[in-house]
Coordinates of C-alpha atoms in Angstrom, one line a residue:
X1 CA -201.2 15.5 144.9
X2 CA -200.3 12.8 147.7
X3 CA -202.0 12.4 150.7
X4 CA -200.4 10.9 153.4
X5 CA -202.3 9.4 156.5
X6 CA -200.4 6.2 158.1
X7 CA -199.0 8.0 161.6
X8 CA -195.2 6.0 160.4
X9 CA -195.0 7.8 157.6
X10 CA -196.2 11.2 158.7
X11 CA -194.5 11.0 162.2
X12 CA -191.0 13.0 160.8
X13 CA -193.1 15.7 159.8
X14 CA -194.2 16.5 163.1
X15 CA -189.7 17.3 164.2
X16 CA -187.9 20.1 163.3
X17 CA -184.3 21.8 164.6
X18 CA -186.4 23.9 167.5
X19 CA -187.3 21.0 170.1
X20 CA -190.9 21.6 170.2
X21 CA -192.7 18.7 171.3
X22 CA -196.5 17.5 170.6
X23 CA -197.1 18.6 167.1
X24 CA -199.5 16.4 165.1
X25 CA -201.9 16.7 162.2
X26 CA -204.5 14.7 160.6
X27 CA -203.1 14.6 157.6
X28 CA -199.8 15.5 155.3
X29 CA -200.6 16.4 151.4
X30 CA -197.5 16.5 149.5
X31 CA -198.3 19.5 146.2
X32 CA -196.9 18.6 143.1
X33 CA -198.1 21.5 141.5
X34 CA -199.6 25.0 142.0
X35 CA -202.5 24.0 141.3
X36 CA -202.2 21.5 144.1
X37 CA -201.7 24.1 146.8
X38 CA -204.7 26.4 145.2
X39 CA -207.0 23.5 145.6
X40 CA -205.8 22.4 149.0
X41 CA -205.6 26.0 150.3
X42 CA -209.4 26.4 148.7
X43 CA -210.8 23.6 150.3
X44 CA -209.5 24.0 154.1
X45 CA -210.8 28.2 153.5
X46 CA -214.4 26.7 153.0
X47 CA -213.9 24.2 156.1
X48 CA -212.0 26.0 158.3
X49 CA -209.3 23.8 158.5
X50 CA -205.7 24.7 159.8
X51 CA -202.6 24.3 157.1
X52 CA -199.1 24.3 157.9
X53 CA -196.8 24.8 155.1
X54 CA -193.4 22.7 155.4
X55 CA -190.6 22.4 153.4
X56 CA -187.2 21.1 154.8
X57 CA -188.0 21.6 158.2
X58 CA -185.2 22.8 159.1
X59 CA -186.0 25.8 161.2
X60 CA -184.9 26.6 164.7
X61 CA -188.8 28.1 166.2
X62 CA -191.4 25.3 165.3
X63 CA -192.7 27.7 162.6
X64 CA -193.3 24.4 160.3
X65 CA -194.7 22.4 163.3
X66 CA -198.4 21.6 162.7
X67 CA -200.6 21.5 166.1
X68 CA -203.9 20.0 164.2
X69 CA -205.1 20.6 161.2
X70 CA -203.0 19.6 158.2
X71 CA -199.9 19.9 156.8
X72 CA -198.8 20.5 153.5
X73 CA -195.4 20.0 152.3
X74 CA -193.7 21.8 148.9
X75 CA -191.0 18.9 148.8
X76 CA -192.1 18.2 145.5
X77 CA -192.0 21.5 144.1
X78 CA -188.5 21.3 142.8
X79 CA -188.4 22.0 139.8
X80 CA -185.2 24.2 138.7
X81 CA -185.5 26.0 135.7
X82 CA -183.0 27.2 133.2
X83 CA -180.8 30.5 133.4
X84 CA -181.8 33.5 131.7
X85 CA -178.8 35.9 131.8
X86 CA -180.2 39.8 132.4
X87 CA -176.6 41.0 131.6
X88 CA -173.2 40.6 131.6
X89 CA -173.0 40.4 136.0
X90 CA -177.2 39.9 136.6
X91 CA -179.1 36.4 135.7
X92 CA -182.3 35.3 136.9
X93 CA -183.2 31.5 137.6
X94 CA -186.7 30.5 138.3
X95 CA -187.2 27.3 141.1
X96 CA -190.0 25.6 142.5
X97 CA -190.3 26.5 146.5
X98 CA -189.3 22.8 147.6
X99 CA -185.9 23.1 145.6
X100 CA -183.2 22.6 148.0
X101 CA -180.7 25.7 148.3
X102 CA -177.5 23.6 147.7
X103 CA -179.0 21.8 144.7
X104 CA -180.0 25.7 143.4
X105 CA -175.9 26.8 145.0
X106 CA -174.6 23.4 142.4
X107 CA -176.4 24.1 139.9
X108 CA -176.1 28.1 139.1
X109 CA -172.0 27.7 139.6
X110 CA -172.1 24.6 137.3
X111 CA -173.8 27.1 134.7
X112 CA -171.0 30.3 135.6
X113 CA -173.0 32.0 138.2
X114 CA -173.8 32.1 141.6
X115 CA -176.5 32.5 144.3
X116 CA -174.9 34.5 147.3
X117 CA -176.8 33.3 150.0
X118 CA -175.4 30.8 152.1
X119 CA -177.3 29.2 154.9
X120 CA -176.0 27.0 157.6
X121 CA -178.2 24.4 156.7
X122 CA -177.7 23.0 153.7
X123 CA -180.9 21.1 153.7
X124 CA -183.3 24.2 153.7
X125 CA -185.5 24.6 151.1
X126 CA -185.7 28.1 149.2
X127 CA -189.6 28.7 150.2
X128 CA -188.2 27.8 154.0
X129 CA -185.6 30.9 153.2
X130 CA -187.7 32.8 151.8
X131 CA -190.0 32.7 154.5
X132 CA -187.8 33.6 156.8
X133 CA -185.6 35.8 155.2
X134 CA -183.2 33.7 155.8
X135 CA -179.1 35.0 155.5
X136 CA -176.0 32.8 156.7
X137 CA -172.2 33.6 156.8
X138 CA -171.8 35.3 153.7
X139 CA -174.4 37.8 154.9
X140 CA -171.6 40.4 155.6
X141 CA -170.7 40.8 152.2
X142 CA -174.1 39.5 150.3
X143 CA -177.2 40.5 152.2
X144 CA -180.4 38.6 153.2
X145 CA -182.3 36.2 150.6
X146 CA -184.7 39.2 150.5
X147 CA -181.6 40.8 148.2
X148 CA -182.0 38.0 145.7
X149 CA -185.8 37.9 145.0
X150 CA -186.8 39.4 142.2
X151 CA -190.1 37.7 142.1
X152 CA -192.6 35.1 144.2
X153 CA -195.8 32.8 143.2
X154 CA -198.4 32.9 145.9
X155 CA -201.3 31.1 146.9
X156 CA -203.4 33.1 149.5
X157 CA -205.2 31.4 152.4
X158 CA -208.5 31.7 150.5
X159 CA -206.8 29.7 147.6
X160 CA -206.0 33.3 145.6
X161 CA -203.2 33.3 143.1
X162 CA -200.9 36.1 142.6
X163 CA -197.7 36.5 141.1
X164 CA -195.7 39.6 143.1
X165 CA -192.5 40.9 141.0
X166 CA -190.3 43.4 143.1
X167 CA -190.9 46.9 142.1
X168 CA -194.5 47.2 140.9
X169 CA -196.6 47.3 143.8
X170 CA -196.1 49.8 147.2
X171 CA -197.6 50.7 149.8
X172 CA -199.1 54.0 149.8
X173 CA -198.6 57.1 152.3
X174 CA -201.3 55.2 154.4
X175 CA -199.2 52.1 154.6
X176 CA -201.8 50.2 152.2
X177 CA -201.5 48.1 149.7
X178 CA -204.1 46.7 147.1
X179 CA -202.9 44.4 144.6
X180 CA -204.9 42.2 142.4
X181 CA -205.4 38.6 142.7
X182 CA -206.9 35.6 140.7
X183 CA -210.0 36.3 143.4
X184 CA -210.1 39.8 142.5
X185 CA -208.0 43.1 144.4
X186 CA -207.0 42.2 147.7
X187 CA -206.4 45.4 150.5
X188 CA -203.7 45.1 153.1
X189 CA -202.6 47.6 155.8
X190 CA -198.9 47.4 157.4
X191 CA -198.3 47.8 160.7
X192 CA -197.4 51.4 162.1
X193 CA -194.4 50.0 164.3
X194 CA -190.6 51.3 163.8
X195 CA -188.4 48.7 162.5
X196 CA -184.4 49.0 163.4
X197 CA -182.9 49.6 160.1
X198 CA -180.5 46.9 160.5
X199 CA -180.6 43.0 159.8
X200 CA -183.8 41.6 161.1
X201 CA -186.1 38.5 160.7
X202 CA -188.4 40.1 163.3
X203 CA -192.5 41.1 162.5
X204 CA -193.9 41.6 158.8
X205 CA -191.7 44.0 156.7
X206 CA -192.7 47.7 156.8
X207 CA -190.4 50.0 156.1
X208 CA -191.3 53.3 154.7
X209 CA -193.0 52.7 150.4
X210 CA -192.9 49.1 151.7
X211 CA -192.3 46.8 148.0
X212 CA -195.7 43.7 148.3
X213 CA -192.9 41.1 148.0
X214 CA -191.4 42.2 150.9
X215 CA -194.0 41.7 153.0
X216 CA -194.1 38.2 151.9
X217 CA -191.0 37.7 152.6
X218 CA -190.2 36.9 156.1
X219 CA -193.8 36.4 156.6
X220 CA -193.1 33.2 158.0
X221 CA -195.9 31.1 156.3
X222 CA -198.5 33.2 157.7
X223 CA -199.4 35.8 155.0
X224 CA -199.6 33.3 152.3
X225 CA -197.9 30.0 150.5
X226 CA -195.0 30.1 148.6
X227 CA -194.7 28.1 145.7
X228 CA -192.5 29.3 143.4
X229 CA -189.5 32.8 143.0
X230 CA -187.3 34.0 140.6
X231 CA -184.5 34.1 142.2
X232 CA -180.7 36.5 141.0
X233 CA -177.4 35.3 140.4
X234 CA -174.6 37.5 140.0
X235 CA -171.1 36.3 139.0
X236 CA -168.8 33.8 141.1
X237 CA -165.6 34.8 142.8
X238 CA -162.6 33.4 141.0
X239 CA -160.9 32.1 144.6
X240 CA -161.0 32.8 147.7
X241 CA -158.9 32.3 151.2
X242 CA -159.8 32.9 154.8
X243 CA -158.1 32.7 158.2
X244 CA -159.4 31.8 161.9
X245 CA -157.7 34.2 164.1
X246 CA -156.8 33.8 167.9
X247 CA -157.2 36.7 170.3
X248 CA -156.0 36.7 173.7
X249 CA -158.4 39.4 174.7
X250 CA -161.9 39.5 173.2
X251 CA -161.4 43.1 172.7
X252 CA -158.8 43.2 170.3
X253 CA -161.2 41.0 168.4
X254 CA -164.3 43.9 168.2
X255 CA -161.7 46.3 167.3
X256 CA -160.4 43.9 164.4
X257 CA -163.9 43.3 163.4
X258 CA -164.4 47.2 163.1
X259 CA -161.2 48.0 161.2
X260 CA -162.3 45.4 158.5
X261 CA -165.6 46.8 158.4
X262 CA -165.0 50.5 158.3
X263 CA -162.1 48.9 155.3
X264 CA -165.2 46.6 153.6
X265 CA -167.3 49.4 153.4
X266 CA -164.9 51.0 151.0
X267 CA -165.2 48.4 148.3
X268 CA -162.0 48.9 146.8
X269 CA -161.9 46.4 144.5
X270 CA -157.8 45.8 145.1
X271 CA -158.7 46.5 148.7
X272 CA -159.9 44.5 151.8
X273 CA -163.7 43.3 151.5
X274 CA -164.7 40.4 153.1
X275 CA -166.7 38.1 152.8
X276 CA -167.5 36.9 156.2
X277 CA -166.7 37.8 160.0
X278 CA -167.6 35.3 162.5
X279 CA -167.5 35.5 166.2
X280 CA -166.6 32.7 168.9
X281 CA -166.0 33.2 172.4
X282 CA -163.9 31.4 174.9
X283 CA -166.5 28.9 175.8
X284 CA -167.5 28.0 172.2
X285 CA -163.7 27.4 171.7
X286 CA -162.9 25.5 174.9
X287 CA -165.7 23.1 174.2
X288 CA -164.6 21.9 170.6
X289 CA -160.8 21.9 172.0
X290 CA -160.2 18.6 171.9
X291 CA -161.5 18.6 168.1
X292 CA -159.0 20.9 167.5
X293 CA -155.6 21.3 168.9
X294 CA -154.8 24.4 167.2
X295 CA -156.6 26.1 169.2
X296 CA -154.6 28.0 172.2
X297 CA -154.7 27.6 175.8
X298 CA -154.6 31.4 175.9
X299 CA -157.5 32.1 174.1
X300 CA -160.2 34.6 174.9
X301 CA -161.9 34.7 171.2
X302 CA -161.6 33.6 167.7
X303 CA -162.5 35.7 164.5
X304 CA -163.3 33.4 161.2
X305 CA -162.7 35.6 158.3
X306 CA -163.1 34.5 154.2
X307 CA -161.9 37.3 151.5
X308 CA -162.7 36.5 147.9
X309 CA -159.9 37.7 145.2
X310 CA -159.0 37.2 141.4
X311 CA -155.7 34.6 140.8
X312 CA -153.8 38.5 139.8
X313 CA -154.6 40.3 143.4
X314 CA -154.6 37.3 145.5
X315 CA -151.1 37.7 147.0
X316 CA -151.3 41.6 147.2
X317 CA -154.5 41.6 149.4
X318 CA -153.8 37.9 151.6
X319 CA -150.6 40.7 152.6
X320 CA -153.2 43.2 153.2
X321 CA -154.4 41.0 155.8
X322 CA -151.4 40.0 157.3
X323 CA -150.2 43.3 157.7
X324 CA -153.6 44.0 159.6
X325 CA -153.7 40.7 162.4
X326 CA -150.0 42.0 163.0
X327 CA -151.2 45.3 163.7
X328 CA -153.3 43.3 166.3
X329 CA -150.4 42.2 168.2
X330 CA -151.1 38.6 166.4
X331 CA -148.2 35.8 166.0
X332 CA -149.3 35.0 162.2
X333 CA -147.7 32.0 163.2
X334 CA -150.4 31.3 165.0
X335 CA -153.4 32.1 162.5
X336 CA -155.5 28.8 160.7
X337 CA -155.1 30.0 157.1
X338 CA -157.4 28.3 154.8
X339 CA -156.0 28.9 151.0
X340 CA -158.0 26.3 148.6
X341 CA -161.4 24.3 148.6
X342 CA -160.6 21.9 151.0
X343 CA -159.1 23.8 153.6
X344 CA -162.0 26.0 153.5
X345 CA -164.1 23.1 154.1
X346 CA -162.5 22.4 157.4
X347 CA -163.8 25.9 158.5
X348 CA -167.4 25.1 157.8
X349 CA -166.7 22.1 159.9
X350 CA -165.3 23.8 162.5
X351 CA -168.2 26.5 162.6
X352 CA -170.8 23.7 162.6
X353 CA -168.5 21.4 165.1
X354 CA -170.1 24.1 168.0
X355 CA -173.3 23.8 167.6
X356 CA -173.0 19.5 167.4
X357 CA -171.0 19.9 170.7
X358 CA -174.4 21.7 172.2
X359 CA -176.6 19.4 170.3
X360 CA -174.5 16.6 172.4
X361 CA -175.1 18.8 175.6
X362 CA -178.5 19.3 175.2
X363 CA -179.3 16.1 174.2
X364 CA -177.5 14.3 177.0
X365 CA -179.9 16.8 180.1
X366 CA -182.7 16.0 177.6
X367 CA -183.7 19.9 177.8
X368 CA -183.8 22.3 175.1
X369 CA -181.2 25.1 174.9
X370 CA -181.7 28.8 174.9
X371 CA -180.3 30.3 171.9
X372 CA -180.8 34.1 171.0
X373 CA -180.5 35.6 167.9
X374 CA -180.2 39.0 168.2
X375 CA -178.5 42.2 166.3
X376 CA -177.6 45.9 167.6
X377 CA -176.1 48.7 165.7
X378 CA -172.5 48.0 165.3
X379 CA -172.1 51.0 167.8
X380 CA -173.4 49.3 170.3
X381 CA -172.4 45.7 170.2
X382 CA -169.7 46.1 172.7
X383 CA -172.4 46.7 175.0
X384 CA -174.5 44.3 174.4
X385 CA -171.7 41.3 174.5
X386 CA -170.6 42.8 178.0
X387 CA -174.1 42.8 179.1
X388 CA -174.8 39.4 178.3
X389 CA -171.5 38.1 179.8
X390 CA -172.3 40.0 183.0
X391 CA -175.6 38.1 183.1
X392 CA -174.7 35.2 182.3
X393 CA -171.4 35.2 184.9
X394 CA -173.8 36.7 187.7
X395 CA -176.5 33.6 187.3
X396 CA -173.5 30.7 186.9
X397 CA -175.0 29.0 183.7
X398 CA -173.6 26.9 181.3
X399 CA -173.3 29.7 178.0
X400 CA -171.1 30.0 175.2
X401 CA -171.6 32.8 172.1
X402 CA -171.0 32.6 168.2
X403 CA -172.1 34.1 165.3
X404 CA -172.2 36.6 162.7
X405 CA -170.1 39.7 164.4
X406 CA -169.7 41.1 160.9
X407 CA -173.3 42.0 161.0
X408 CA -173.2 42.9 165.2
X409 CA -175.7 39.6 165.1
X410 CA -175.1 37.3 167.9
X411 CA -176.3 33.5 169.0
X412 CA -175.7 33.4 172.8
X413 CA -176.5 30.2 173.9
X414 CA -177.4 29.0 177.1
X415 CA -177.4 25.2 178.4
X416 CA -179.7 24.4 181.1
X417 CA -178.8 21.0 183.0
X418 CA -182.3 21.1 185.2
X419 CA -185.6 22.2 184.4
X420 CA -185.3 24.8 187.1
X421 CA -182.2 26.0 185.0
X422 CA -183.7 26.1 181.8
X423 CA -186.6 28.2 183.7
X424 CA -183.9 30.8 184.4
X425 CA -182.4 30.9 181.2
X426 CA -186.0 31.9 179.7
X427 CA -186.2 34.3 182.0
X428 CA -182.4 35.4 181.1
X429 CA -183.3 35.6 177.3
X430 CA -186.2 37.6 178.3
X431 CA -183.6 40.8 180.0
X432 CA -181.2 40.0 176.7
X433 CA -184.2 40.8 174.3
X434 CA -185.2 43.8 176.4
X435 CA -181.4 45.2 176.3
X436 CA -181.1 44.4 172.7
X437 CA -184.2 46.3 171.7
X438 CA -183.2 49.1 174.1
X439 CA -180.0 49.5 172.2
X440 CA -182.0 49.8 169.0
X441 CA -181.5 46.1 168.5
X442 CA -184.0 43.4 167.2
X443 CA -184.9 40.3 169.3
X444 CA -184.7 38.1 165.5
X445 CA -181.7 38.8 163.2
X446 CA -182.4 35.6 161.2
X447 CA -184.3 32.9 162.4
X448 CA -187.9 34.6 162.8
X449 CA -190.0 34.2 165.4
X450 CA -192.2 31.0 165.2
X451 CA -193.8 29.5 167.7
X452 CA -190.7 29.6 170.0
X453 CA -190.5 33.6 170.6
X454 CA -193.8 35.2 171.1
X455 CA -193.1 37.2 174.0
X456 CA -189.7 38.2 172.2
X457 CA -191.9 39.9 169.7
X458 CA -193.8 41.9 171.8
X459 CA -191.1 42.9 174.1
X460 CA -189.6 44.8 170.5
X461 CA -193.3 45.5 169.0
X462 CA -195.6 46.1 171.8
X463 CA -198.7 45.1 172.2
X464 CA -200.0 47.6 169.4
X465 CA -197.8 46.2 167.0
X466 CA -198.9 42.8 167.7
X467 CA -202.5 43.5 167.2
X468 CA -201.8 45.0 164.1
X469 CA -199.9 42.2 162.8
X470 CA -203.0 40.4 163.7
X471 CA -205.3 42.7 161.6
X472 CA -203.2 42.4 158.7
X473 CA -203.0 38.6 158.7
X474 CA -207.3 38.3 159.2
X475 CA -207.0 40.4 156.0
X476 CA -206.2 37.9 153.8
X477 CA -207.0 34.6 156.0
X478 CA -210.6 35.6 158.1
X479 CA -210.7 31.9 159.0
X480 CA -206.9 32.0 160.3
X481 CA -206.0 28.5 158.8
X482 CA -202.7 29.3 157.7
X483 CA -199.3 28.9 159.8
X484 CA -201.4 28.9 162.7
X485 CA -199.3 30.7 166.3
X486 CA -196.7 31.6 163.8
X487 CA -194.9 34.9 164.7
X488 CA -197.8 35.6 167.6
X489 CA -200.9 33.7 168.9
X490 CA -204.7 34.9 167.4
X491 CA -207.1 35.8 170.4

């Protein structure tokens, strides 16, 4: 165990990717073992004493921000372990909760396998994914990291170990749980609240025979510290290629986006099935023009799209594809075709050139940015874009959306250039959330909540469902130490 006290040292602790301000703690103890966070967690139980839990801080909501108390970091908790293959398309890897996802990405392909998540950041830890269920680009084809947790270690507020594998504890018809702990059986009851049954990082899991891991998962450091999973790999693609299509009307895009859907869902394996659909609108495209030329002057939206193949069907289904963007009324002339590593590089850097171009923005006015992170039913996506265009048109504010349209899950962003802007775009996000939910939406598709979002949360679980998420958490942490205002505020 470190302990860290000198206010150089602990001061980038205190900064993550949200823009919160003021967070401070006494102290930052670095675990370098389980046994670490046991005693740490123990200790602050008996005195009261808040803990933050942060490992890459790289999150979007202050979740990992410490307002007192004292933080404790899982950096060192690294440790990768060996592959244990279940079968001839399964494998399991264990990995300490501080390993970083791209180290855990290098090393199961090094080994012949493959773990499908793929988050933006490339610095995140996999506790900081796991907390927030965290998905990516690839989420189209590959799911949430829930999908690829077969097990977690845990260390409960009150210093409690418990190791949770998926499928042998549920809740009952009550929505209970009791599960046994190093401390002896622990009790927990879910929340009674409806959650959409689409992608969504929003409130603690509780979906009908809810699995205990779940909950943990996307618990958002509240519920408990993670310090350990075993995590699944499945097999690698052989290649891949991928194209960044042009639309002159954002319409044509949806209705691209749907075709290849409806066609994915098929999962023919000679057939269309892609990996990724990303979104970008007008805006997001005018503003990293001058990055890249290619781009048209005629442009109303872009689609981003990445099929893997085998070396024998890669011709037949790249003319798959073409045959499609024709259909579209598309000059394949005019579509960025990726077709090896490195030119599939240049897309990641063109998807993460828009939000730099922002950061720039935001940076230069010196006030934080209003980004959503919502998701609707696929049905109703359509409506949701228009509304928020409307909006946004009505009110004259800087905006510009991307995202994850494969998934109908959308980051709108809105760029304030004066406080009383910024002001309005809260208030803006606020009528988004309450249409989004109103569509059967959630008001969190993959970030979470954090500290950043509260009245998000309610506007999707009510008050009830607030109070209730309370009740669970003072379950298993009476003092309330643990990831403190995370997800909602304690009375």
């Amino acid at each position: 165990m470190i302990i860290k006290t000198n206010p150089e040292f602990i001061q980038h602790y205190f900064e993550d990717s949200s823009g919160m301000l003021g967070a401070h703690a006494d102290k930052v103890v670095i675990a370098e073992s389980k046994e670490d966070v046991v005693d740490v967690m123990q200790k602050s139980s008996e005195t009261a004493t808040p803990v933050t839990v942060v490992g890459g801080a790289t999150g979007v909501t202050g979740g990992c921000l410490a307002f007192g108390g004292i933080i404790l970091s899982t950096e060192r908790l690294n440790d990768i372990d060996i592959i244990k293959p279940l079968s001839d398309k399964k494998a399991s890897i264990k990995v300490g909760a501080g390993s970083l996802v791209s180290d855990i990405k290098n090393y199961a392909l090094k080994n012949g396998w493959m773990y499908p998540p793929d988050p933006t950041e490339k610095n995140a830890t996999i506790g900081g994914n796991i907390s927030t269920n965290a998905s990516g680009g690839r989420g189209f084809k590959y799911g949430t990291t829930r999908d690829y947790i077969n097990c977690v270690d845990v260390v409960l507020p009150d210093g409690a170990f418990l190791s949770v594998k998926r499928g042998t504890v549920f809740a009952d018809s009550k929505n209970e749980i009791s599960f046994d702990t190093s401390k002896g059986t622990k009790k927990i009851k879910l929340p009674d609240y409806k959650l959409p049954k689409i992608k969504n990082a929003t409130g603690y899991f509780n979906y009908e025979n809810s699995d205990l891991i779940d909950v943990f998962i996307g618990s958002e450091g509240t519920l408990g510290v993670i310090v350990a999973a075993e995590l699944i790999l499945i097999k690698p693609f052989e290649t891949l290629f991928g194209g960044i299509i042009f639309f002159d009307e954002r319409k044509k895009s949806w209705d691209f986006v749907n075709e290849i859907r409806n066609l994915s869902k098929q999962k023919n394996s000679d057939g269309i099935n892609a990996l990724s659909l990303e979104y970008f609108d007008k805006n997001a495209l005018e503003l990293i023009k001058k990055d890249y030329p290619i781009i048209p002057s005629a442009v109303d939206a872009g689609i981003l799209f990445e099929q893997d193949c085998t070396k024998k069907n890669y011709d037949s289904l790249l003319d798959k594809w073409i045959k499609i963007i024709e259909k579209f009324g598309i000059d394949i002339n005019n579509v960025w075709f990726a077709t090896n590593e490195k030119e599939q590089e240049e897309f990641r850097k063109f998807r993460h050139k828009i939000p730099e171009r922002v950061n720039e923005i935001v940076k230069k006015y010196k006030i934080p940015k209003v980004g959503t992170d919502i998701a609707v039913p696929h049905d109703k996506l359509e409506k949701m874009i228009n509304f928020c265009e409307t909006t946004f048109n009505k009110e004259k504010l800087m905006h510009l959306t991307f995202g994850h349209i494969g998934e109908s899950h959308l980051h709108a962003n809105l760029i304030a250039s004066t406080k009383e802007e910024y002001e309005k775009c809260r208030s803006i996000y606020i009528q988004i959330a309450k249409k989004a939910v109103s569509l059967g939406g959630t008001v969190s598709a993959e970030h979470g909540i954090g500290k950043t979002k509260h009245p998000f949360a309610e506007i999707m679980l009510g008050k009830n469902g607030i109070e209730e998420m309370r009740k669970l958490k003072l379950s298993l942490d009476p003092s309330n130490i643990l990831g403190q205002n995370n997800i909602f505020k304690m009375k």
